Coordinates of N, CA and C in Angstrom, one line a residue:
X13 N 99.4 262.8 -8.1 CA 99.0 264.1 -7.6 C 99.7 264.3 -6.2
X14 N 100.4 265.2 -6.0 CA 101.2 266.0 -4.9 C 100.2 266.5 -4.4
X15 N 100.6 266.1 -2.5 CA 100.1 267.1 -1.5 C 100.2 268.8 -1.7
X16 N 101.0 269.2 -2.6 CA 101.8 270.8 -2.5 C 101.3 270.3 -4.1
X17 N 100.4 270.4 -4.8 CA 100.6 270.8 -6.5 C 101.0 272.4 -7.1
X18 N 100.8 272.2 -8.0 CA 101.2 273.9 -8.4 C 99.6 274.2 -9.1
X19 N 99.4 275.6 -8.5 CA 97.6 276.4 -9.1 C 98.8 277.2 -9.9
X20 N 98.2 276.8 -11.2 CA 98.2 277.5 -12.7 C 97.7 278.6 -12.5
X21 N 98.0 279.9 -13.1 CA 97.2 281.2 -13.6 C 96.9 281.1 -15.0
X22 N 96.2 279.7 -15.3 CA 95.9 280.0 -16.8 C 94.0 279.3 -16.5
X23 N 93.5 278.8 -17.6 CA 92.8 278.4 -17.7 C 91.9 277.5 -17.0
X24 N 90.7 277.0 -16.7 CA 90.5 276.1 -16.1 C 90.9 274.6 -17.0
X25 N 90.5 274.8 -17.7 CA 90.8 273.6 -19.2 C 92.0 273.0 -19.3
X26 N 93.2 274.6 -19.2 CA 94.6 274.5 -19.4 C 94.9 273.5 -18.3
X27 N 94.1 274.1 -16.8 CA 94.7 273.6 -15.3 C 94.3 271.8 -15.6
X28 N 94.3 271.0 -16.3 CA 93.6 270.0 -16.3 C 94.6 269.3 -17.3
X29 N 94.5 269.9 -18.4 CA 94.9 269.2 -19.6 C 96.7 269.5 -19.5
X30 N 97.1 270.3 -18.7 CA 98.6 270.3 -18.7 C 99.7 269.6 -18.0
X31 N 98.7 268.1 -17.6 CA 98.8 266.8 -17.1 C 99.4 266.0 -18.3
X32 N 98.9 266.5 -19.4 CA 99.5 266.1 -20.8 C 98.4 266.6 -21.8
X33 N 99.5 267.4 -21.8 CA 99.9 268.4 -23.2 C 99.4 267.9 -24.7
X34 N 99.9 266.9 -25.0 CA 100.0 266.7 -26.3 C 98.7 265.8 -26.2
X35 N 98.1 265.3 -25.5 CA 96.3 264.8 -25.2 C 95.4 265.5 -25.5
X36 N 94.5 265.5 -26.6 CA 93.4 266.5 -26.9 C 92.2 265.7 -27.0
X37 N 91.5 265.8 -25.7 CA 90.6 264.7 -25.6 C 89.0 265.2 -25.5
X38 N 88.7 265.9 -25.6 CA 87.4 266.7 -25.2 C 86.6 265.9 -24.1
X39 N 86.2 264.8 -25.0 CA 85.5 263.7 -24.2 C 86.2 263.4 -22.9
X40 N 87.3 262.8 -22.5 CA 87.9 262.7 -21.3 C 87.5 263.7 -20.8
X41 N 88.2 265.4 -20.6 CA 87.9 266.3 -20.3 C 86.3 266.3 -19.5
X42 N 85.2 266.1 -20.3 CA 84.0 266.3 -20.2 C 83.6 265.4 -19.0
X43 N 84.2 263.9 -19.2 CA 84.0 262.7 -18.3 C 84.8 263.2 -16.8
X44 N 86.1 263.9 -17.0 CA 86.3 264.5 -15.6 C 85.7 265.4 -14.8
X45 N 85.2 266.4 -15.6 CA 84.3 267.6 -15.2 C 83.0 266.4 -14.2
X46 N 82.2 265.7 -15.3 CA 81.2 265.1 -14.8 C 81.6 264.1 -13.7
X47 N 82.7 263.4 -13.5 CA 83.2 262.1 -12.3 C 83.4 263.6 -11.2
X48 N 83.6 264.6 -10.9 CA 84.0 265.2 -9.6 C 82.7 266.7 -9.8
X49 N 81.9 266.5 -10.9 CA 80.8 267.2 -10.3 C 81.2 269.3 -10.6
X50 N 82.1 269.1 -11.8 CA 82.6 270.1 -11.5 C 81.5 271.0 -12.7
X51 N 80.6 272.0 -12.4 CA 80.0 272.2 -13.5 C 80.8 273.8 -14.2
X52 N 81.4 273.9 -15.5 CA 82.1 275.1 -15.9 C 81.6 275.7 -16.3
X53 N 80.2 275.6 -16.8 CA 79.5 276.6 -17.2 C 79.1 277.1 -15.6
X54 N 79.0 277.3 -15.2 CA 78.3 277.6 -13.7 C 78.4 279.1 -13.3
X55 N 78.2 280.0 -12.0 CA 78.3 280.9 -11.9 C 79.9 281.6 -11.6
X56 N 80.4 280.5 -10.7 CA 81.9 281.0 -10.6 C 82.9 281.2 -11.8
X57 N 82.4 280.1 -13.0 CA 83.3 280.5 -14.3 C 82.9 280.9 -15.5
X58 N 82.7 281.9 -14.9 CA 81.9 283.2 -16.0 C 82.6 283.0 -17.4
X59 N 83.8 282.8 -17.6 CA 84.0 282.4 -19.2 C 84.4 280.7 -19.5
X60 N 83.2 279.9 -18.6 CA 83.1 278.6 -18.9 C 84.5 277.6 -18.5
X61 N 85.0 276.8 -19.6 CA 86.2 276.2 -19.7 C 87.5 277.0 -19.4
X62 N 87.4 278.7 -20.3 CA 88.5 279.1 -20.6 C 88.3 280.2 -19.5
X63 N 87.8 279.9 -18.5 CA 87.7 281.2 -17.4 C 89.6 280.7 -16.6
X64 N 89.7 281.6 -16.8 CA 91.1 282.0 -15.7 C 91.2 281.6 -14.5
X65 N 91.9 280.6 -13.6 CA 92.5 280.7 -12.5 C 92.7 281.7 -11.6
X66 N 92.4 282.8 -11.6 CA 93.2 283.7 -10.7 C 92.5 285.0 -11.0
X67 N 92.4 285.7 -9.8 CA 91.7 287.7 -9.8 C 93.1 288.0 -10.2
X68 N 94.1 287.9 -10.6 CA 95.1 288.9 -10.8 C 94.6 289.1 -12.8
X69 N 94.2 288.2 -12.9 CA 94.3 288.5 -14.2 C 92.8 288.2 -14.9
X70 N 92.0 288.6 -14.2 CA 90.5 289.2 -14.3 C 89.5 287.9 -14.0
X71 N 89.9 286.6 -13.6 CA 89.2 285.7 -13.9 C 88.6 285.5 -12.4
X72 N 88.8 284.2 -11.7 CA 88.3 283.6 -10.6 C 89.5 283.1 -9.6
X73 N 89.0 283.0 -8.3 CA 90.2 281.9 -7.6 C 88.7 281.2 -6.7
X74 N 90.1 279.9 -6.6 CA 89.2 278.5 -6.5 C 89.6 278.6 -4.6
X75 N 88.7 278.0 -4.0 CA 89.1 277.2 -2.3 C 90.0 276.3 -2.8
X76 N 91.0 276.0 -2.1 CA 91.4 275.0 -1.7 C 91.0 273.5 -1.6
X77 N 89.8 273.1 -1.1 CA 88.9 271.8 -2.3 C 88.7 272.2 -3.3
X78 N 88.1 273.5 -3.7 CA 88.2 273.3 -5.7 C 89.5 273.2 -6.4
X79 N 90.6 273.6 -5.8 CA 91.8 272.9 -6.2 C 92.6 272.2 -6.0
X80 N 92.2 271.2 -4.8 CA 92.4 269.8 -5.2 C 92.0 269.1 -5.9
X81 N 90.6 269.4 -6.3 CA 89.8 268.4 -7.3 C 90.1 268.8 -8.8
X82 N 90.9 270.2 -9.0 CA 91.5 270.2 -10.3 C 92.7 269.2 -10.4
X83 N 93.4 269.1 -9.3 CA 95.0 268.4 -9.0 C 94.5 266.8 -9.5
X84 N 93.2 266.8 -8.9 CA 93.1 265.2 -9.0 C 92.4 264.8 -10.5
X85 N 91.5 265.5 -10.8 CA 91.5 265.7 -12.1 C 92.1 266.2 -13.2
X86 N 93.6 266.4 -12.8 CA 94.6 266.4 -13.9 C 95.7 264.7 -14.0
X87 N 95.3 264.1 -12.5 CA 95.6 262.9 -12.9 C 95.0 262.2 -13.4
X88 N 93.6 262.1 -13.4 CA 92.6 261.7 -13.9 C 92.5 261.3 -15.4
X89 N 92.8 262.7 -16.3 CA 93.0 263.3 -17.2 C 94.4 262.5 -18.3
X90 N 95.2 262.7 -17.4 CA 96.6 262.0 -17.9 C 96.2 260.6 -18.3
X91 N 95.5 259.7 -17.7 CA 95.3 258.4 -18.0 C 95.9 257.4 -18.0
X92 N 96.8 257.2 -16.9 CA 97.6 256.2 -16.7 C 97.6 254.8 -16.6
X93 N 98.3 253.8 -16.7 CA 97.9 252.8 -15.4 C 98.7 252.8 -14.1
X94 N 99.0 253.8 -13.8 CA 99.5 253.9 -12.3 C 99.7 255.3 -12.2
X95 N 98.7 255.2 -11.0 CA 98.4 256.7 -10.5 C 99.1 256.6 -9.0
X96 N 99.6 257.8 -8.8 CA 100.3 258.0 -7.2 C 99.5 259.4 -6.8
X97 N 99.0 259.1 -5.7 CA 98.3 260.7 -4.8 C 98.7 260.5 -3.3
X98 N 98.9 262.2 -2.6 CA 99.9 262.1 -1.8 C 98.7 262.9 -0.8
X99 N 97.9 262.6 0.5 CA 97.0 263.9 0.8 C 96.6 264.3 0.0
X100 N 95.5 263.1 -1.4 CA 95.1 264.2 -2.0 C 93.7 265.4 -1.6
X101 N 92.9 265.0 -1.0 CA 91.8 265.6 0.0 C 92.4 266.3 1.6
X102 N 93.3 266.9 1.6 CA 93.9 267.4 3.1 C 92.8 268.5 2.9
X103 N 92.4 269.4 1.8 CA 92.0 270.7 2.1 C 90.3 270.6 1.9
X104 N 89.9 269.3 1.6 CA 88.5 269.2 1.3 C 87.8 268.8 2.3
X105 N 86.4 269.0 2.5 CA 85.3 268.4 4.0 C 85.2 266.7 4.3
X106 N 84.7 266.5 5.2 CA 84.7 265.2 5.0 C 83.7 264.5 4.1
X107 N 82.2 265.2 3.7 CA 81.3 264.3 3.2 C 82.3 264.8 1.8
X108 N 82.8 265.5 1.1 CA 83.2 265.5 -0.2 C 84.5 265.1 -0.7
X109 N 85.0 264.5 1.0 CA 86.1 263.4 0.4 C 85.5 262.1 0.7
X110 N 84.3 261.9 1.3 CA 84.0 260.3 1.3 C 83.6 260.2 -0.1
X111 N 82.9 261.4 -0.7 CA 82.2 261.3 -2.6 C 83.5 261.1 -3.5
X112 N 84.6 261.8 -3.3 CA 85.8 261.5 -3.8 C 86.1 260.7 -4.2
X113 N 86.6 260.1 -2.6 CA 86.8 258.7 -2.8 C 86.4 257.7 -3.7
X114 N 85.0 257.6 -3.5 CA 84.1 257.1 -4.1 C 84.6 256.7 -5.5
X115 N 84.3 258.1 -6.1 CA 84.5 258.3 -7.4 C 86.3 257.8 -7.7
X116 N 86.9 258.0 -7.0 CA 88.0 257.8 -7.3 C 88.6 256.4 -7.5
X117 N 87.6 255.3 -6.7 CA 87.9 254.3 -6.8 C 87.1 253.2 -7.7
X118 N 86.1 254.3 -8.1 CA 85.6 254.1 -9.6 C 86.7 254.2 -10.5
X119 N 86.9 255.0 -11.0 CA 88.2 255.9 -11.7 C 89.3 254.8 -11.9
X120 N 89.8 254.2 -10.8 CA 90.9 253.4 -10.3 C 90.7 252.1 -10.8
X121 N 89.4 252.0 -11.4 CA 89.3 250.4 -11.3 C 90.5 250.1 -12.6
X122 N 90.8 249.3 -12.5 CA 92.1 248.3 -13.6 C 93.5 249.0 -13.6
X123 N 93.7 249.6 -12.6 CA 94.8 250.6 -12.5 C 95.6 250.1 -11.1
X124 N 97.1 250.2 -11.4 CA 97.8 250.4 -9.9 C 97.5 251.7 -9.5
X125 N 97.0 252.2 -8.1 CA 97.2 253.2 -7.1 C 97.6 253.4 -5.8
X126 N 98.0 253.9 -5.9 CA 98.7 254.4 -4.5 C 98.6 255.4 -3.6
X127 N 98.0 255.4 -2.7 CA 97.1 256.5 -2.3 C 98.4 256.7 -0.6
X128 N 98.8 258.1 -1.0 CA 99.8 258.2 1.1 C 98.8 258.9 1.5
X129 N 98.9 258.8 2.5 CA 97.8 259.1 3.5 C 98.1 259.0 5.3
X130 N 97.2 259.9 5.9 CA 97.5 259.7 7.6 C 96.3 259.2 8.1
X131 N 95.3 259.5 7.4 CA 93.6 259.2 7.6 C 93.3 257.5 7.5
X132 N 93.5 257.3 8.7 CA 93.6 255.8 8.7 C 92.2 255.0 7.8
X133 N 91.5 256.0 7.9 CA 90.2 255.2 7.7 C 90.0 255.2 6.3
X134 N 90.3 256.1 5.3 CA 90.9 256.0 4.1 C 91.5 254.7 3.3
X135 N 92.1 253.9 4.3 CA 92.8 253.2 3.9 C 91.9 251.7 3.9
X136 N 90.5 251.9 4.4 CA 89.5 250.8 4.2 C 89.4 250.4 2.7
X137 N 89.6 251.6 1.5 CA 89.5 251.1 0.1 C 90.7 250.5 0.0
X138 N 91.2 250.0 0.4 CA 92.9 249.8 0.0 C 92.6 248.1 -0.5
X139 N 92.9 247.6 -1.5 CA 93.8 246.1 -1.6 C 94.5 245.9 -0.7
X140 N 95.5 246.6 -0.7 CA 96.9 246.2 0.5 C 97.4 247.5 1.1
X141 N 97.9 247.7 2.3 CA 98.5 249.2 2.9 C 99.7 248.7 3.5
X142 N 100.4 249.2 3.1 CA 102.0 249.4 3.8 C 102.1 250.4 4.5
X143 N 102.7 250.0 5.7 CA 102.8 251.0 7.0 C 104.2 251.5 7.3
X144 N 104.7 252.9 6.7 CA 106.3 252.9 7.0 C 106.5 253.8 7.9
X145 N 107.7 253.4 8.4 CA 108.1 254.3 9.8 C 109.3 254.8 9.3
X146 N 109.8 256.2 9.4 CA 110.8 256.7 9.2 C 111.6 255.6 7.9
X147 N 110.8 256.0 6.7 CA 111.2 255.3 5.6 C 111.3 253.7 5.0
X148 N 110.9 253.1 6.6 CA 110.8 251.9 6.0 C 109.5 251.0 6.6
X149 N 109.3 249.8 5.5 CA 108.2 249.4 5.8 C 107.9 248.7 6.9
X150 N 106.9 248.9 7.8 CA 107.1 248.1 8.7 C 106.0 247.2 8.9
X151 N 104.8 247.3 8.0 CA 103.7 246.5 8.2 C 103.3 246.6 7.0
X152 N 102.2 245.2 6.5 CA 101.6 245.1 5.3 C 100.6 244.1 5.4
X153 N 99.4 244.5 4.5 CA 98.6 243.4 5.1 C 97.1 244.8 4.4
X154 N 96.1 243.6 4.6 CA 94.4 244.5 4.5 C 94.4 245.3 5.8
X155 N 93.3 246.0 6.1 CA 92.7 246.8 6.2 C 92.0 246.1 7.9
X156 N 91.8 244.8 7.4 CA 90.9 243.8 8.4 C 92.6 243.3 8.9
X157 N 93.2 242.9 8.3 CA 94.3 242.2 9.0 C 95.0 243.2 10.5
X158 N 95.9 244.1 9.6 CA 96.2 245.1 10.4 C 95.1 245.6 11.5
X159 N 94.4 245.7 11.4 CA 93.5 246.2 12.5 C 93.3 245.4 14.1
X160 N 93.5 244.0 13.8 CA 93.6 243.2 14.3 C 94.8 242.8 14.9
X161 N 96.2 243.3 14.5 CA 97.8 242.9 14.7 C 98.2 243.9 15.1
X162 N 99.2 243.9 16.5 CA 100.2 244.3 17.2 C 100.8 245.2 16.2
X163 N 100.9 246.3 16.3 CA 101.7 247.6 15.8 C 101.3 248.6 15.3
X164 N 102.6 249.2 14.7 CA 101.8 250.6 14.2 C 100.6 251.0 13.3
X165 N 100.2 250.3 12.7 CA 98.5 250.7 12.1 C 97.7 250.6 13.3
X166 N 97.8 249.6 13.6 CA 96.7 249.4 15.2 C 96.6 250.8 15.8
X167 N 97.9 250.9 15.9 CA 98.4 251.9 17.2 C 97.6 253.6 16.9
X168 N 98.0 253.6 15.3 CA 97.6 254.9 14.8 C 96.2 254.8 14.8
X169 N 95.3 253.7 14.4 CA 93.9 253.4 13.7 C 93.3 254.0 15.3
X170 N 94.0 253.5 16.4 CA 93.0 253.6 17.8 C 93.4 254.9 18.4
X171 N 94.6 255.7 17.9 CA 94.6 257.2 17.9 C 93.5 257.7 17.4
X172 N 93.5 257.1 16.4 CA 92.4 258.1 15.4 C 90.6 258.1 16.1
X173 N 90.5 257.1 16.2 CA 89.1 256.7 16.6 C 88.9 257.1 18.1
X174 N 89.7 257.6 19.0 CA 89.8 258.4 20.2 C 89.2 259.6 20.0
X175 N 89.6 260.2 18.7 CA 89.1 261.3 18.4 C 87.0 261.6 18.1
X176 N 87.1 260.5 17.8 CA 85.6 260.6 17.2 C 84.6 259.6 18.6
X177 N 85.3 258.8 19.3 CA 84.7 258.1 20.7 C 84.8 258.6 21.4
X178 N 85.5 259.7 21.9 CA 85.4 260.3 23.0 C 84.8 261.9 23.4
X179 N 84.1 262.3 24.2 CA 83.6 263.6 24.1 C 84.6 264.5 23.7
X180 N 86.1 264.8 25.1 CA 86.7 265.7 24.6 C 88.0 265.0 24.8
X181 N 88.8 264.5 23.6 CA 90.0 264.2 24.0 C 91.3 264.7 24.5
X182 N 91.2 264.1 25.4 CA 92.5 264.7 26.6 C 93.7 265.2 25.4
X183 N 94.6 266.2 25.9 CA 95.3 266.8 25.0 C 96.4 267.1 26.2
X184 N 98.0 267.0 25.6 CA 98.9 267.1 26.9 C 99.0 268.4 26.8
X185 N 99.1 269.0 27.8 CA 99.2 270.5 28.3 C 100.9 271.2 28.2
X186 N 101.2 272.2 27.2 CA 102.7 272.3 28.0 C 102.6 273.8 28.8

């Protein structure tokens, strides 16, 4: 799943299943709806599954978290063993990307993933995080390791946590 995916003007069903095409799974389908909570019969998709993507063409439009969680439930859907997501929660709140997560690393279990990310704290689910600078790697290691070691994770991790330790964080003026 791409940071930038593409919102379909077709279906809700379609926006899911066109992860792969030739997959006719109902069940899967139903198991993704229910892992991200997404209910289709509901009020916003007034013709259920097959309600439309988009007011241009009489149906609905989604926020920005309800279409991410289509983006990620089209990888979902595909069924890989190696899934790549890039920012996949940039446009969602925090408590419904901590549930995300969550779910996602349910999802993930017996699978390679690879999650890019800036949200250091994210990277607490990680097996392993690679830290690249201008294309290359410059750190590797847990979660506990890095946090602990000289460099860039450190460096970024204690940027980040400035933000949430401190009343108002100083900001350079131009």
């Amino acid at each position: 799943m791409f940071q930038n995916f593409l919102k379909y003007k077709m279906s809700v069903e379609d926006n899911i299943r066109i992860s792969d095409p030739g997959r006719q799974d109902r069940a899967a389908l139903e198991n993704c709806a229910a892992q991200f909570d997404m209910d289709f019969e509901a009020g916003q998709f007034a013709e259920g599954r097959d309600t439309i993507l988009s007011r241009e063409f009489g149906g609905t439009e989604l926020s920005g978290g309800q279409w991410q969680k289509i983006a990620i439930m089209r990888g979902m859907y595909r069924d890989r063993e190696v899934m790549v997501l890039d920012e996949p929660t940039s446009a969602i709140d925090p408590l419904e990307e901590t549930r995300l997560y969550q779910k996602f690393t349910e999802m993930a279990e017996g699978r390679t993933a690879f999650i890019v990310t800036h949200r250091i704290g994210l990277t607490k689910i990680s097996d392993r995080i690679m830290v690249m600078d201008r294309g290359r790697l410059v750190q590797t290691g847990t979660y506990e390791e890095l946090e602990k070691e000289e460099g860039m994770f450190r460096e970024m991790l204690q940027a980040q946590k400035k933000w949430y330790m401190q009343e108002k964080p100083a900001l350079p003026l131009y």
